[in-house]
Amino acid sequence: MSEPRTLYDKIWDAHVVHEADDGTCLIYIDRHLVHEVTSPQAFEGLRMAGRTVRHPEKTVAVPDHNVPTDESRLHGIENEESRIQVETLKKNAEEFGIEYYDVNDPRQGIVHIIGPEQGWTLPGSTIVCGDSHTATHGAFGALAHGIGTSEVEHVLATQTLIQKKSKNMLVEVTGSVGPGVTAKDITLAIIGEIGTAGGTGHVIEYAGEAIRALSMEGRMTVCNMAIEGGARAGLIAPDETTFEYLKGRPHAPRGGMWELAVAEWKKLRSDEGARFDKVVRIEGEKIAPVVTWGTSPEDVVPITGTVPHPEDFEGPKREAVRRALDYMGLTPGTPMTEIEIDTVFIGSCTNGRIEDLRAVAEIVKGRKVKEGVRAMVVPGSGLVRMQAEEEGIADILREAGFEWRLPGCSMCLAMNPDQLAPGERCASTSNRNFEGRQGRGGRTHLLSPAMAAAAAITGRLTDVRELM
Amino acid sequence: MDKFTTLTGIAAPLPLVNVDTDMIIPKQFLKTIKRSGLGKALFYEMRYDENGNPNPDFILNREPWTRAEILVAGENFGCGSSREHAPWALKDFGIRCVIAPSFADIFYNNCFKNGILPVVLPEEAVGKLMEDAGKGGNARITVDLPQQTVSSSEGEVFRFEIDPFRKHCLLEGLDDIGLTLQKIRHIDSYEERQKGAMPWLWNGSAA
Ligand code: SF4
């Protein structure tokens, strides 16, 4: 009998091309996603060295970070630098024979949303992208992680990466979560528990009934933020929910090949007795709708809580908390629900999928966005946008007073014109609340789409359960 | 890639934890299609005010740290996005070595690809070096990669651990892609095996 192995062990073992004596491995990469910001220097590097792309058919390219999300983009991108970056991506894709979804193609969208949507993301595969939120694809039981531009070039040239194996970490969320508690609350609660460096050097496998009960959209939200917990990647074992989602997607296997694949995918689970280097258990029942108060994703508090005191913390974190509260303009002891917001941003690769928009529509239906609040919804892809229009969600959102935008990263990182002004406070469904992330001096509170919807209605951070 | 062997230089103290890549280089500078010229934007929001004037209090704007080659920082340095613009900006500014109690994974990786040495030392050692770096003037810190040591200006020596393969690549300035292409036979045979074991990854959309 061979040793029991974790899901991560299995995918890793199946992709080792070569192992050196010191344990440094060459790992095969099955899918490579490319966007405009982290790739130009990689393609340039290939050209300078006279190298080619080893398997162009394993790579797909899409512009997302820079694209404006208003109608102006139908006539081209105004900002010169952004335009050059997007045009460069297109040129590189053409030159090297890579599938490319142009800015106004209905399949365009945030790279981590379109990968699964198009069936590029498959269980048991290895996936990389020059973007830290590549962890998202782990929801399918794929080993997926972010890489730097030098590594993008390495993968283009060799279809492999030089890696050392990470450690195994298990995060089990037991039981079920209460009403108003979503995948976003689960993932934020986990980061609050383990801290932003809690997963460093590890690949996290998420397990437990509360995780199993999630849809694919919810699982993607959970894995998306594995990186915020410091982990290299997040993983969830594939099951019927996964297969159901993938079946019939443009790049998913079909017919006999589908049957063959599913039979193999069913083996992708951690064996009984497999060893994890670190185990964390969280009771689903104890997770409340949460929101962040500071400038690190670990700065999490239940919506029923208050802004913490620096004295509640020890060591260097105390100073960090002081700095964060100062930046956020918050006074310790203030109930979270008294914090007024100016802007609501719903979107990003964390929460820009159809299920997220449905959750928003459910809360805002028949209600109005509070006067003076700017509320925007940016669907994660052209297809999400189309589906939301078909389902009548877009109408509900527009009637409530939301801006209904074109797909892209938008105010998640504010590289395009969607930005906060200094001091503006935003309830955001994205994944990072770093200083200046959404615009210089902008203040970000991370929360779930349903909670963001509630904040849009009342103009302050709100316990969504009161509006349900 | 540039080699890294030993370095004696001015070290700048940055006593912050969780320094994220947005802080190291904010997104407005990611629109470039080049690797060079990012040094002036390093730590942009801390280094300049709203009008783009240098903030005189920020360490890298003060003498002698405008010429710093080493950065000493708090734990979890480089967390956040995968942007290699962060090490590019550090390097372009002149930083060749970052010392901290811990680093975020992707940033740590990216450093090696750019001839920057990230040194992990225990909190206490970093604290001492931080203090030493704060002295400025003639307080030079020495980083010796072959010996795996950092020495303070007062001669206190701290030993650090580093992966032997990465050390080798940095010492020799080796190009990863070139190294991997020497293993092309292994890649070819892996692909043949995988076509048998997981054919859907090769002709997924075929019936
Ligand atoms: S939506 Fe935000 S986190 Fe996701 S890929 Fe875009 S910028 Fe990165």
Tab-separated table of C-alpha atoms in Angstrom, chain A residues 14-18 22 24 26 28 30-31 37-38 40-42 44-46 51 54-55 57-58 66 79 81-82 84-85 88 122-125 129-132 146-151 153-154 157-160 162-164 166 196-197 200-201 227-228 230-232 250-257 260-261 264-265 295-296 298 316-317 320 323 413-416 432 434-441, chain B residues 1 15-23 26-36 38 43-53 55 58 74-76 79-85 88 102-107 109-110 112-114 123 162-166 169 175-191 193-207:
chain	number	residue	atom	x	y	z
A	14	ALA	CA	1.174	13.934	-11.502
A	15	HIS	CA	3.018	17.017	-12.771
A	16	VAL	CA	6.634	16.458	-11.804
A	17	VAL	CA	8.750	16.569	-14.956
A	18	HIS	CA	12.067	16.347	-13.174
A	22	ASP	CA	17.769	18.987	-3.478
A	24	THR	CA	13.785	21.453	-6.672
A	26	LEU	CA	10.321	21.123	-12.743
A	28	TYR	CA	4.409	20.843	-15.889
A	30	ASP	CA	-1.379	22.655	-18.251
A	31	ARG	CA	-3.043	26.035	-18.594
A	37	VAL	CA	-0.340	44.108	-17.087
A	38	THR	CA	2.120	41.355	-16.191
A	40	PRO	CA	4.427	42.562	-21.969
A	41	GLN	CA	7.909	42.191	-20.482
A	42	ALA	CA	7.633	38.400	-20.722
A	44	GLU	CA	9.551	40.987	-24.957
A	45	GLY	CA	11.978	38.680	-23.156
A	46	LEU	CA	11.062	35.820	-25.503
A	51	ARG	CA	12.499	31.967	-28.180
A	54	ARG	CA	6.133	26.016	-26.623
A	55	HIS	CA	2.373	25.332	-26.598
A	57	GLU	CA	-2.845	26.262	-27.449
A	58	LYS	CA	-2.427	25.960	-23.674
A	66	ASN	CA	-6.879	48.424	-17.531
A	79	ASN	CA	-5.818	56.568	-21.649
A	81	GLU	CA	-0.708	53.920	-21.501
A	82	SER	CA	-3.650	51.585	-20.936
A	84	ILE	CA	-0.755	50.622	-25.444
A	85	GLN	CA	-0.774	47.811	-22.899
A	88	THR	CA	0.525	45.096	-26.922
A	122	LEU	CA	-10.193	21.676	-15.257
A	123	PRO	CA	-9.839	19.496	-12.153
A	124	GLY	CA	-6.441	17.957	-11.561
A	125	SER	CA	-4.662	20.391	-13.871
A	129	CYS	CA	-1.251	33.358	-14.355
A	130	GLY	CA	0.786	36.456	-13.678
A	131	ASP	CA	-1.710	37.403	-11.043
A	132	SER	CA	-1.951	36.443	-7.400
A	146	GLY	CA	0.074	33.373	-9.239
A	147	ILE	CA	3.516	33.902	-10.731
A	148	GLY	CA	5.743	36.856	-11.556
A	149	THR	CA	6.534	38.103	-15.033
A	150	SER	CA	9.853	36.221	-15.273
A	151	GLU	CA	7.916	33.055	-14.568
A	153	GLU	CA	8.141	34.056	-19.654
A	154	HIS	CA	9.428	30.746	-18.311
A	157	ALA	CA	8.978	29.187	-23.313
A	158	THR	CA	8.961	25.807	-21.578
A	159	GLN	CA	5.391	25.035	-20.369
A	160	THR	CA	6.985	24.328	-16.988
A	162	ILE	CA	10.758	25.568	-11.330
A	163	GLN	CA	9.159	24.913	-7.961
A	164	LYS	CA	9.621	23.473	-4.544
A	166	SER	CA	4.720	23.583	-0.441
A	196	THR	CA	-2.456	37.154	6.301
A	197	ALA	CA	0.684	35.102	6.798
A	200	THR	CA	2.611	31.136	3.999
A	201	GLY	CA	4.510	28.224	2.493
A	227	ILE	CA	-3.593	34.304	-1.238
A	228	GLU	CA	-4.832	36.838	1.317
A	230	GLY	CA	-0.644	33.942	2.574
A	231	ALA	CA	-1.103	30.534	0.937
A	232	ARG	CA	0.398	29.645	-2.410
A	250	PRO	CA	-16.478	25.428	-24.706
A	251	HIS	CA	-13.070	24.079	-23.664
A	252	ALA	CA	-14.242	21.239	-21.415
A	253	PRO	CA	-13.873	17.693	-22.751
A	254	ARG	CA	-16.869	16.190	-24.542
A	255	GLY	CA	-18.437	12.813	-25.210
A	256	GLY	CA	-16.304	9.793	-24.371
A	257	MET	CA	-13.450	12.049	-23.313
A	260	LEU	CA	-12.970	9.366	-19.100
A	261	ALA	CA	-12.040	12.650	-17.455
A	264	GLU	CA	-10.282	10.271	-13.153
A	265	TRP	CA	-11.454	13.484	-11.484
A	295	THR	CA	-5.958	48.012	5.740
A	296	SER	CA	-5.149	44.320	5.821
A	298	GLU	CA	-7.050	39.997	8.294
A	316	PRO	CA	4.346	45.306	15.778
A	317	LYS	CA	0.683	44.748	14.920
A	320	ALA	CA	0.077	48.756	12.327
A	323	ARG	CA	-1.636	53.466	11.419
A	413	LEU	CA	-7.472	47.988	-8.101
A	414	ALA	CA	-8.446	51.208	-9.812
A	415	MET	CA	-6.011	51.049	-12.696
A	416	ASN	CA	-8.757	52.231	-14.985
A	432	ARG	CA	-7.831	43.880	-0.840
A	434	PHE	CA	-4.607	48.001	1.216
A	435	GLU	CA	-3.849	51.710	1.524
A	436	GLY	CA	-4.536	53.399	-1.778
A	437	ARG	CA	-5.693	50.206	-3.458
A	438	GLN	CA	-8.957	51.705	-4.732
A	439	GLY	CA	-7.533	55.180	-5.235
A	440	ARG	CA	-5.105	57.327	-3.287
A	441	GLY	CA	-6.435	57.978	0.215
B	1	MET	CA	20.518	38.028	-14.768
B	15	PRO	CA	9.912	49.340	10.455
B	16	LEU	CA	6.517	48.325	9.035
B	17	VAL	CA	4.860	44.903	8.958
B	18	ASN	CA	2.861	43.628	5.971
B	19	VAL	CA	4.454	46.018	3.475
B	20	ASP	CA	2.354	45.119	0.447
B	21	THR	CA	3.199	45.376	-3.219
B	22	ASP	CA	0.695	48.204	-3.687
B	23	MET	CA	2.849	50.172	-1.235
B	26	PRO	CA	1.203	51.499	-6.833
B	27	LYS	CA	-0.857	50.439	-9.790
B	28	GLN	CA	-0.593	53.599	-11.826
B	29	PHE	CA	2.975	52.569	-12.598
B	30	LEU	CA	2.007	49.120	-13.792
B	31	LYS	CA	0.925	50.451	-17.139
B	32	THR	CA	4.421	50.303	-18.503
B	33	ILE	CA	5.482	47.675	-20.998
B	34	LYS	CA	9.107	47.927	-19.854
B	35	ARG	CA	11.033	46.692	-16.833
B	36	SER	CA	13.158	49.779	-16.339
B	38	LEU	CA	10.386	52.259	-11.973
B	43	PHE	CA	7.046	53.537	-2.337
B	44	TYR	CA	5.327	56.309	-4.242
B	45	GLU	CA	2.519	57.137	-1.822
B	46	MET	CA	4.776	57.296	1.213
B	47	ARG	CA	7.575	58.982	-0.666
B	48	TYR	CA	5.679	61.843	-2.303
B	49	ASP	CA	2.786	64.095	-1.299
B	50	GLU	CA	-0.403	64.656	-3.317
B	51	ASN	CA	1.388	67.102	-5.571
B	52	GLY	CA	4.226	64.774	-6.295
B	53	ASN	CA	6.758	66.567	-4.073
B	55	ASN	CA	8.022	63.857	1.534
B	58	PHE	CA	10.322	59.405	4.316
B	74	GLY	CA	9.080	44.041	9.220
B	75	GLU	CA	7.436	40.668	8.735
B	76	ASN	CA	5.434	39.504	5.701
B	79	CYS	CA	2.487	40.564	0.457
B	80	GLY	CA	-0.329	41.133	-1.982
B	81	SER	CA	-0.126	41.021	-5.731
B	82	SER	CA	2.280	39.074	-7.922
B	83	ARG	CA	3.563	42.191	-9.680
B	84	GLU	CA	7.218	41.795	-10.528
B	85	HIS	CA	7.208	45.564	-10.834
B	88	TRP	CA	11.950	45.926	-10.580
B	102	SER	CA	9.427	36.819	6.657
B	103	PHE	CA	8.384	37.439	3.065
B	104	ALA	CA	5.312	36.748	0.998
B	105	ASP	CA	5.836	33.798	-1.280
B	106	ILE	CA	5.528	35.273	-4.783
B	107	PHE	CA	7.531	38.383	-3.967
B	109	ASN	CA	10.419	34.231	-5.708
B	110	ASN	CA	10.397	37.305	-7.873
B	112	PHE	CA	15.657	35.892	-7.181
B	113	LYS	CA	14.626	36.344	-10.798
B	114	ASN	CA	15.968	39.860	-10.640
B	123	GLU	CA	12.738	39.071	14.473
B	162	ILE	CA	18.834	29.978	1.808
B	163	ASP	CA	17.826	27.314	-0.662
B	164	PRO	CA	21.061	25.933	-2.235
B	165	PHE	CA	19.682	25.974	-5.785
B	166	ARG	CA	18.586	29.585	-5.522
B	169	CYS	CA	21.636	30.683	-9.468
B	175	ASP	CA	18.990	32.337	-16.406
B	176	ASP	CA	16.199	29.966	-15.349
B	177	ILE	CA	14.837	29.479	-18.835
B	178	GLY	CA	18.239	28.503	-20.165
B	179	LEU	CA	18.580	25.988	-17.326
B	180	THR	CA	15.184	24.481	-17.999
B	181	LEU	CA	15.748	24.212	-21.725
B	182	GLN	CA	18.665	21.917	-20.935
B	183	LYS	CA	16.035	19.529	-19.582
B	184	ILE	CA	13.952	19.582	-22.744
B	185	ARG	CA	14.173	15.793	-23.080
B	186	HIS	CA	12.403	15.408	-19.757
B	187	ILE	CA	9.670	17.791	-20.856
B	188	ASP	CA	9.180	15.909	-24.112
B	189	SER	CA	8.817	12.576	-22.389
B	190	TYR	CA	6.549	13.994	-19.690
B	191	GLU	CA	4.242	15.291	-22.403
B	193	ARG	CA	3.166	10.292	-20.763
B	194	GLN	CA	0.547	12.898	-19.981
B	195	LYS	CA	-1.101	12.519	-23.386
B	196	GLY	CA	-1.812	8.922	-22.370
B	197	ALA	CA	-2.826	9.588	-18.774
B	198	MET	CA	-4.818	12.811	-19.179
B	199	PRO	CA	-5.688	13.078	-22.859
B	200	TRP	CA	-8.443	15.637	-22.207
B	201	LEU	CA	-5.782	18.199	-21.399
B	202	TRP	CA	-4.509	17.799	-24.955
B	203	ASN	CA	-7.617	17.488	-27.084
B	204	GLY	CA	-10.239	18.483	-24.582
B	205	SER	CA	-12.838	19.759	-26.992
B	206	ALA	CA	-12.591	16.747	-29.293
B	207	ALA	CA	-15.263	14.062	-29.007
